[in-house]
Each structure stands twice: as structure tokens, then as C-alpha cells.
Amino acid sequence: MADVVEGLTNYEFGWKTTWLDNRLSFNGSVFRQDWEDFQFSILGANGLTEIKNANQARINGAEFSLAFAATYNLQLTAGAAFYDAELTENYCGFTDDDGNPVTECADPEAPEGTQLPVTPKMKGNLTARYTFDAAGGEAFLQGAVVHVGDRKSDLRLAEREILGDLDAYTTVDVSAGYRRNDWKVDVYVNNLFDERGELNRFTQCAESVCGAAGVVPEYPNGQVYTVVTQPRTIGVRFSQEF
């Protein structure tokens, strides 16, 4: 059986601009990606990862970034991305004699128009940093917010139903620091509100076995595991240049 290699054709238009005497920069791009025989991983027999080829997919997207020196001391940065990612042909779950994905079947595992897994429709971030002189050195205060939209856990509809969707989440990081001469010290709190953002969901073996209720005696209700963001983390960082 011949190997099927994925291919990607990307069409993109981008720009970089500056405004307000270079105090404001606005960059971005819009793009379309045509994905042929794209590859994705599944949990196959005996709990081993298998790489599968689906057929055609398409991603339309736009990404933007903004940096603004609001004052001499205050710097604002922001970014946003929007994606429309979906199959443009059926995924039937098997290939022909030449190894090419079959797209015509009575009951596709993922029909044309299915949203691709893991990719959110929207994500964004915002950071504010204030610097000022203090005691012969330079100090700063910073806050950052990151938002990730909801996502699909799997391409295949049956497995997606077992695993469930990945919910949207928002995290906040704050930090403060002081620098003088060749040393600096930072204090930070990552994930200030201890948000348990969902990054991934999985089962120990095939979802239809280990994730479905009543199939495996050890897991009468099925067992789906969720990987979450790092919990609230408080730390101090010291560094010195030599």
C-alpha cells in the first residue's frame, strides 16, 4: 500500500503599518489554506497512537497584532486570531487499495463541513506593562489576559460525542519587577484566578471502549481524562548579568 503524504497550499495577504509617529503599530494577515490528505492522530488498537489521513480540508483565517505606546511609561500589546477550519470532503475512516482516503460512503465518520479538532474559532490576548523609575533603578508592573475559544476534541463525530467539547477559557497573569545595574528581581503570579482551562481530552484506549459506559468493567461509566492549564503558580525570579 502506498504512503499518502499530506500537502498544504497557503494563500496569504499581510501588512505591517505604523501610526502616530511610530507609537502605534498594527500588523495582520488574512489567509486561506487548502489542505490535501491532512494527517491527524487517533488512539488505535492496544492503546497505540495511529496516524490517519483524511482527505480535503480548508482553513480561512485572519490574525492581527497591535502595539501601542500609550504614554512614555505605558505599553499596550494585543493580538487576535479568527479561524474557520472544516473538512471539505467526507472522512470515511478507510482508504482504497492505493492508500488514498475514501470520501464516498453511506455513513462517514466525519462528513463534509465538520469543524477540525483542537482549533478554536477565536483566540486573543492583551498585555499592559507600566515601567517607572524607582530608587535609582527601573521597576515595572504587568498584567496579561489570554482567551481561547471552545474547540472540538476529535475529528470523528462518534469519538467527539464520547470525549465532549473543550470549553473556552481565559487566564490572567500578573507580575512586578525591579532592575538596577546588572541585577533584577521579578515576582509573578501565573493563572491568577486558577482557571482550569481544558487543553486536551483522551482515554486510555480507543474511545469507544474505554470512554463508553458499560464496555470496560473497570470503568462502568467510561473514563475520559482532561489535560488542563497549569494551576495558579506564584514565583520569584532573580537574575544577574556578569
Short mmCIF file of C-alpha atoms in Angstrom, two decimals:
data_model
loop_
_atom_site.label_atom_id
_atom_site.label_comp_id
_atom_site.label_asym_id
_atom_site.label_seq_id
_atom_site.Cartn_x
_atom_site.Cartn_y
_atom_site.Cartn_z
CA MET A 1 0.00 0.00 0.00
CA ALA A 2 1.41 3.39 -0.98
CA ASP A 3 2.03 6.06 1.62
CA VAL A 4 -0.20 9.13 1.41
CA VAL A 5 1.64 12.38 2.10
CA GLU A 6 -0.26 15.47 3.16
CA GLY A 7 0.15 18.74 1.28
CA LEU A 8 -0.73 22.32 2.12
CA THR A 9 -1.29 25.26 -0.23
CA ASN A 10 -1.40 28.64 1.50
CA TYR A 11 -2.69 31.95 0.09
CA GLU A 12 -1.92 34.92 2.29
CA PHE A 13 -2.09 38.70 2.29
CA GLY A 14 -0.40 40.55 5.12
CA TRP A 15 0.56 44.05 6.18
CA LYS A 16 2.78 45.92 8.64
CA THR A 17 1.91 49.51 9.47
CA THR A 18 2.95 52.22 11.93
CA TRP A 19 0.94 55.24 13.05
CA LEU A 20 1.09 58.22 15.42
CA ASP A 21 4.80 58.90 14.90
CA ASN A 22 5.59 55.18 15.33
CA ARG A 23 3.83 54.97 18.70
CA LEU A 24 1.26 52.58 17.23
CA SER A 25 1.90 49.54 15.06
CA PHE A 26 -0.82 47.44 13.50
CA ASN A 27 0.10 44.23 11.69
CA GLY A 28 -2.03 41.44 10.35
CA SER A 29 -2.78 38.90 7.69
CA VAL A 30 -5.71 37.12 6.10
CA PHE A 31 -5.20 33.70 4.59
CA ARG A 32 -6.70 30.59 3.09
CA GLN A 33 -5.14 27.15 3.47
CA ASP A 34 -6.14 24.23 1.28
CA TRP A 35 -5.07 21.03 3.00
CA GLU A 36 -4.80 17.82 0.98
CA ASP A 37 -4.77 14.40 2.69
CA PHE A 38 -4.10 16.05 6.03
CA GLN A 39 -2.86 13.83 8.85
CA PHE A 40 -4.22 13.53 12.37
CA SER A 41 -3.60 11.11 15.23
CA ILE A 42 -6.05 8.71 16.88
CA LEU A 43 -5.78 6.22 19.70
CA GLY A 44 -5.87 2.85 17.96
CA ALA A 45 -5.72 -0.79 18.95
CA ASN A 46 -3.89 -1.69 22.20
CA GLY A 47 -3.67 1.99 23.16
CA LEU A 48 -1.17 2.80 20.40
CA THR A 49 -1.28 6.08 18.52
CA GLU A 50 -2.07 5.80 14.82
CA ILE A 51 -1.64 8.46 12.15
CA LYS A 52 -4.57 8.70 9.76
CA ASN A 53 -5.08 10.60 6.50
CA ALA A 54 -8.36 12.39 5.98
CA ASN A 55 -9.00 13.98 2.61
CA GLN A 56 -9.52 17.66 1.90
CA ALA A 57 -9.81 20.42 4.48
CA ARG A 58 -9.88 24.19 4.30
CA ILE A 59 -8.93 26.90 6.79
CA ASN A 60 -9.91 30.54 6.30
CA GLY A 61 -8.36 32.82 8.87
CA ALA A 62 -7.24 36.25 9.95
CA GLU A 63 -4.60 37.25 12.52
CA PHE A 64 -3.93 40.71 13.95
CA SER A 65 -1.41 42.24 16.34
CA LEU A 66 -1.33 45.71 17.88
CA ALA A 67 1.36 47.51 19.89
CA PHE A 68 0.66 50.95 21.35
CA ALA A 69 2.92 53.21 23.40
CA ALA A 70 0.05 54.95 25.17
CA THR A 71 2.46 57.07 27.22
CA TYR A 72 6.19 57.09 27.83
CA ASN A 73 5.64 54.58 30.66
CA LEU A 74 2.64 52.54 29.48
CA GLN A 75 2.90 49.95 26.69
CA LEU A 76 -0.15 48.03 25.44
CA THR A 77 0.01 45.00 23.16
CA ALA A 78 -2.84 42.89 21.85
CA GLY A 79 -3.43 40.08 19.40
CA ALA A 80 -6.41 38.25 17.97
CA ALA A 81 -6.92 35.36 15.57
CA PHE A 82 -10.04 34.03 13.87
CA TYR A 83 -10.28 30.65 12.14
CA ASP A 84 -12.89 28.85 10.07
CA ALA A 85 -11.47 25.33 9.74
CA GLU A 86 -13.51 22.47 8.29
CA LEU A 87 -13.48 19.36 6.13
CA THR A 88 -14.34 19.93 2.50
CA GLU A 89 -14.84 16.21 1.79
CA ASN A 90 -16.14 13.29 3.85
CA TYR A 91 -13.84 11.30 6.10
CA CYS A 92 -14.94 7.67 5.88
CA GLY A 93 -12.21 6.16 8.02
CA PHE A 94 -10.61 3.86 5.45
CA THR A 95 -8.52 4.01 2.28
CA ASP A 96 -8.58 2.42 -1.17
CA ASP A 97 -6.04 -0.10 -2.50
CA ASP A 98 -3.60 2.71 -3.31
CA GLY A 99 -3.77 4.15 0.19
CA ASN A 100 -5.89 7.17 -0.76
CA PRO A 101 -8.60 8.24 1.70
CA VAL A 102 -12.08 7.17 0.59
CA THR A 103 -14.59 10.04 0.63
CA GLU A 104 -17.77 8.39 -0.66
CA CYS A 105 -19.55 6.21 1.92
CA ALA A 106 -23.02 5.82 3.38
CA ASP A 107 -22.09 6.79 6.94
CA PRO A 108 -18.91 8.92 7.12
CA GLU A 109 -17.11 9.18 10.44
CA ALA A 110 -16.86 12.93 9.80
CA PRO A 111 -18.95 14.44 6.99
CA GLU A 112 -18.02 17.37 4.81
CA GLY A 113 -18.30 20.61 6.79
CA THR A 114 -17.13 19.10 10.10
CA GLN A 115 -15.10 21.54 12.18
CA LEU A 116 -11.46 20.48 12.55
CA PRO A 117 -10.40 19.45 16.07
CA VAL A 118 -8.34 21.48 18.56
CA THR A 119 -8.54 24.71 16.51
CA PRO A 120 -10.74 27.39 18.13
CA LYS A 121 -12.77 29.81 16.08
CA MET A 122 -11.25 32.69 18.05
CA LYS A 123 -8.39 33.39 20.43
CA GLY A 124 -6.84 36.60 21.68
CA ASN A 125 -4.53 38.23 24.19
CA LEU A 126 -3.97 41.62 25.81
CA THR A 127 -0.93 42.80 27.79
CA ALA A 128 -0.36 46.07 29.64
CA ARG A 129 3.08 46.97 31.02
CA TYR A 130 3.87 50.08 33.09
CA THR A 131 7.51 50.99 33.76
CA PHE A 132 8.80 53.72 36.04
CA ASP A 133 11.97 54.90 37.78
CA ALA A 134 12.39 53.89 41.41
CA ALA A 135 15.30 54.12 43.88
CA GLY A 136 17.94 54.50 41.19
CA GLY A 137 16.62 51.66 39.08
CA GLU A 138 13.65 50.75 36.89
CA ALA A 139 10.50 48.97 38.07
CA PHE A 140 7.54 47.56 36.20
CA LEU A 141 4.00 46.31 36.70
CA GLN A 142 2.41 44.00 34.12
CA GLY A 143 -0.86 42.22 33.53
CA ALA A 144 -1.78 39.84 30.72
CA VAL A 145 -5.05 38.22 29.67
CA VAL A 146 -5.30 35.28 27.27
CA HIS A 147 -8.57 33.92 25.88
CA VAL A 148 -9.01 30.71 23.88
CA GLY A 149 -12.39 29.83 22.39
CA ASP A 150 -14.13 26.47 22.59
CA ARG A 151 -12.74 23.64 20.48
CA LYS A 152 -13.68 20.18 19.25
CA SER A 153 -11.84 17.26 20.84
CA ASP A 154 -11.79 14.91 17.82
CA LEU A 155 -12.47 14.93 14.10
CA ARG A 156 -14.71 11.84 14.22
CA LEU A 157 -18.24 12.53 15.39
CA ALA A 158 -18.75 9.38 17.49
CA GLU A 159 -15.47 9.86 19.37
CA ARG A 160 -16.21 13.57 19.74
CA GLU A 161 -19.51 12.72 21.39
CA ILE A 162 -17.75 10.48 23.92
CA LEU A 163 -14.94 12.92 24.71
CA GLY A 164 -17.04 16.08 24.73
CA ASP A 165 -16.02 19.56 23.60
CA LEU A 166 -13.16 21.59 25.03
CA ASP A 167 -14.66 24.65 26.70
CA ALA A 168 -13.43 28.20 26.18
CA TYR A 169 -11.18 29.61 28.91
CA THR A 170 -9.49 32.84 29.95
CA THR A 171 -6.34 33.13 32.05
CA VAL A 172 -4.79 36.15 33.76
CA ASP A 173 -1.09 36.58 34.64
CA VAL A 174 0.34 39.43 36.72
CA SER A 175 3.92 40.33 37.54
CA ALA A 176 6.09 43.07 39.01
CA GLY A 177 9.81 43.59 38.96
CA TYR A 178 12.75 45.83 39.70
CA ARG A 179 16.06 46.23 37.86
CA ARG A 180 19.17 48.05 38.95
CA ASN A 181 22.61 47.95 37.41
CA ASP A 182 23.35 44.30 36.49
CA TRP A 183 20.67 42.52 38.56
CA LYS A 184 16.91 42.24 38.54
CA VAL A 185 14.18 40.52 40.50
CA ASP A 186 10.66 39.63 39.35
CA VAL A 187 7.62 38.45 41.30
CA TYR A 188 4.86 36.77 39.27
CA VAL A 189 1.53 35.01 39.59
CA ASN A 190 0.58 32.92 36.58
CA ASN A 191 -3.08 31.94 36.18
CA LEU A 192 -4.12 34.37 38.90
CA PHE A 193 -7.70 33.07 39.20
CA ASP A 194 -6.69 29.39 38.98
CA GLU A 195 -8.67 28.81 35.78
CA ARG A 196 -8.78 25.14 34.77
CA GLY A 197 -8.70 25.66 31.02
CA GLU A 198 -9.12 22.45 29.03
CA LEU A 199 -6.22 21.71 26.66
CA ASN A 200 -6.98 18.12 25.63
CA ARG A 201 -9.17 15.10 26.40
CA PHE A 202 -8.21 11.45 25.99
CA THR A 203 -8.92 7.88 27.05
CA GLN A 204 -6.56 5.02 27.92
CA CYS A 205 -7.61 3.04 24.86
CA ALA A 206 -9.98 3.55 21.93
CA GLU A 207 -12.72 5.99 22.90
CA SER A 208 -15.49 3.55 22.01
CA VAL A 209 -14.02 1.06 24.52
CA CYS A 210 -12.54 2.98 27.46
CA GLY A 211 -14.71 6.07 27.17
CA ALA A 212 -18.12 4.48 26.67
CA ALA A 213 -20.29 3.45 29.60
CA GLY A 214 -20.67 -0.27 30.30
CA VAL A 215 -17.94 -1.54 27.95
CA VAL A 216 -14.95 -1.98 30.26
CA PRO A 217 -15.78 -3.41 33.74
CA GLU A 218 -13.11 -1.26 35.39
CA TYR A 219 -14.83 1.87 34.05
CA PRO A 220 -18.59 1.19 34.24
CA ASN A 221 -19.37 4.82 33.40
CA GLY A 222 -16.49 5.26 30.97
CA GLN A 223 -13.36 7.23 31.82
CA VAL A 224 -12.30 10.35 29.95
CA TYR A 225 -9.21 12.25 31.13
CA THR A 226 -8.78 16.00 30.73
CA VAL A 227 -5.46 17.86 30.47
CA VAL A 228 -5.82 21.34 31.96
CA THR A 229 -3.76 24.50 32.09
CA GLN A 230 -1.09 24.95 34.75
CA PRO A 231 -2.74 25.86 38.07
CA ARG A 232 -2.08 29.15 39.85
CA THR A 233 1.69 29.48 40.19
CA ILE A 234 3.45 32.05 42.36
CA GLY A 235 7.16 32.61 41.98
CA VAL A 236 10.16 34.87 42.39
CA ARG A 237 12.87 35.09 39.77
CA PHE A 238 16.31 36.63 40.34
CA SER A 239 18.93 37.13 37.66
CA GLN A 240 22.27 38.84 37.37
CA GLU A 241 24.49 39.67 34.44
CA PHE A 242 28.23 39.08 34.62
#
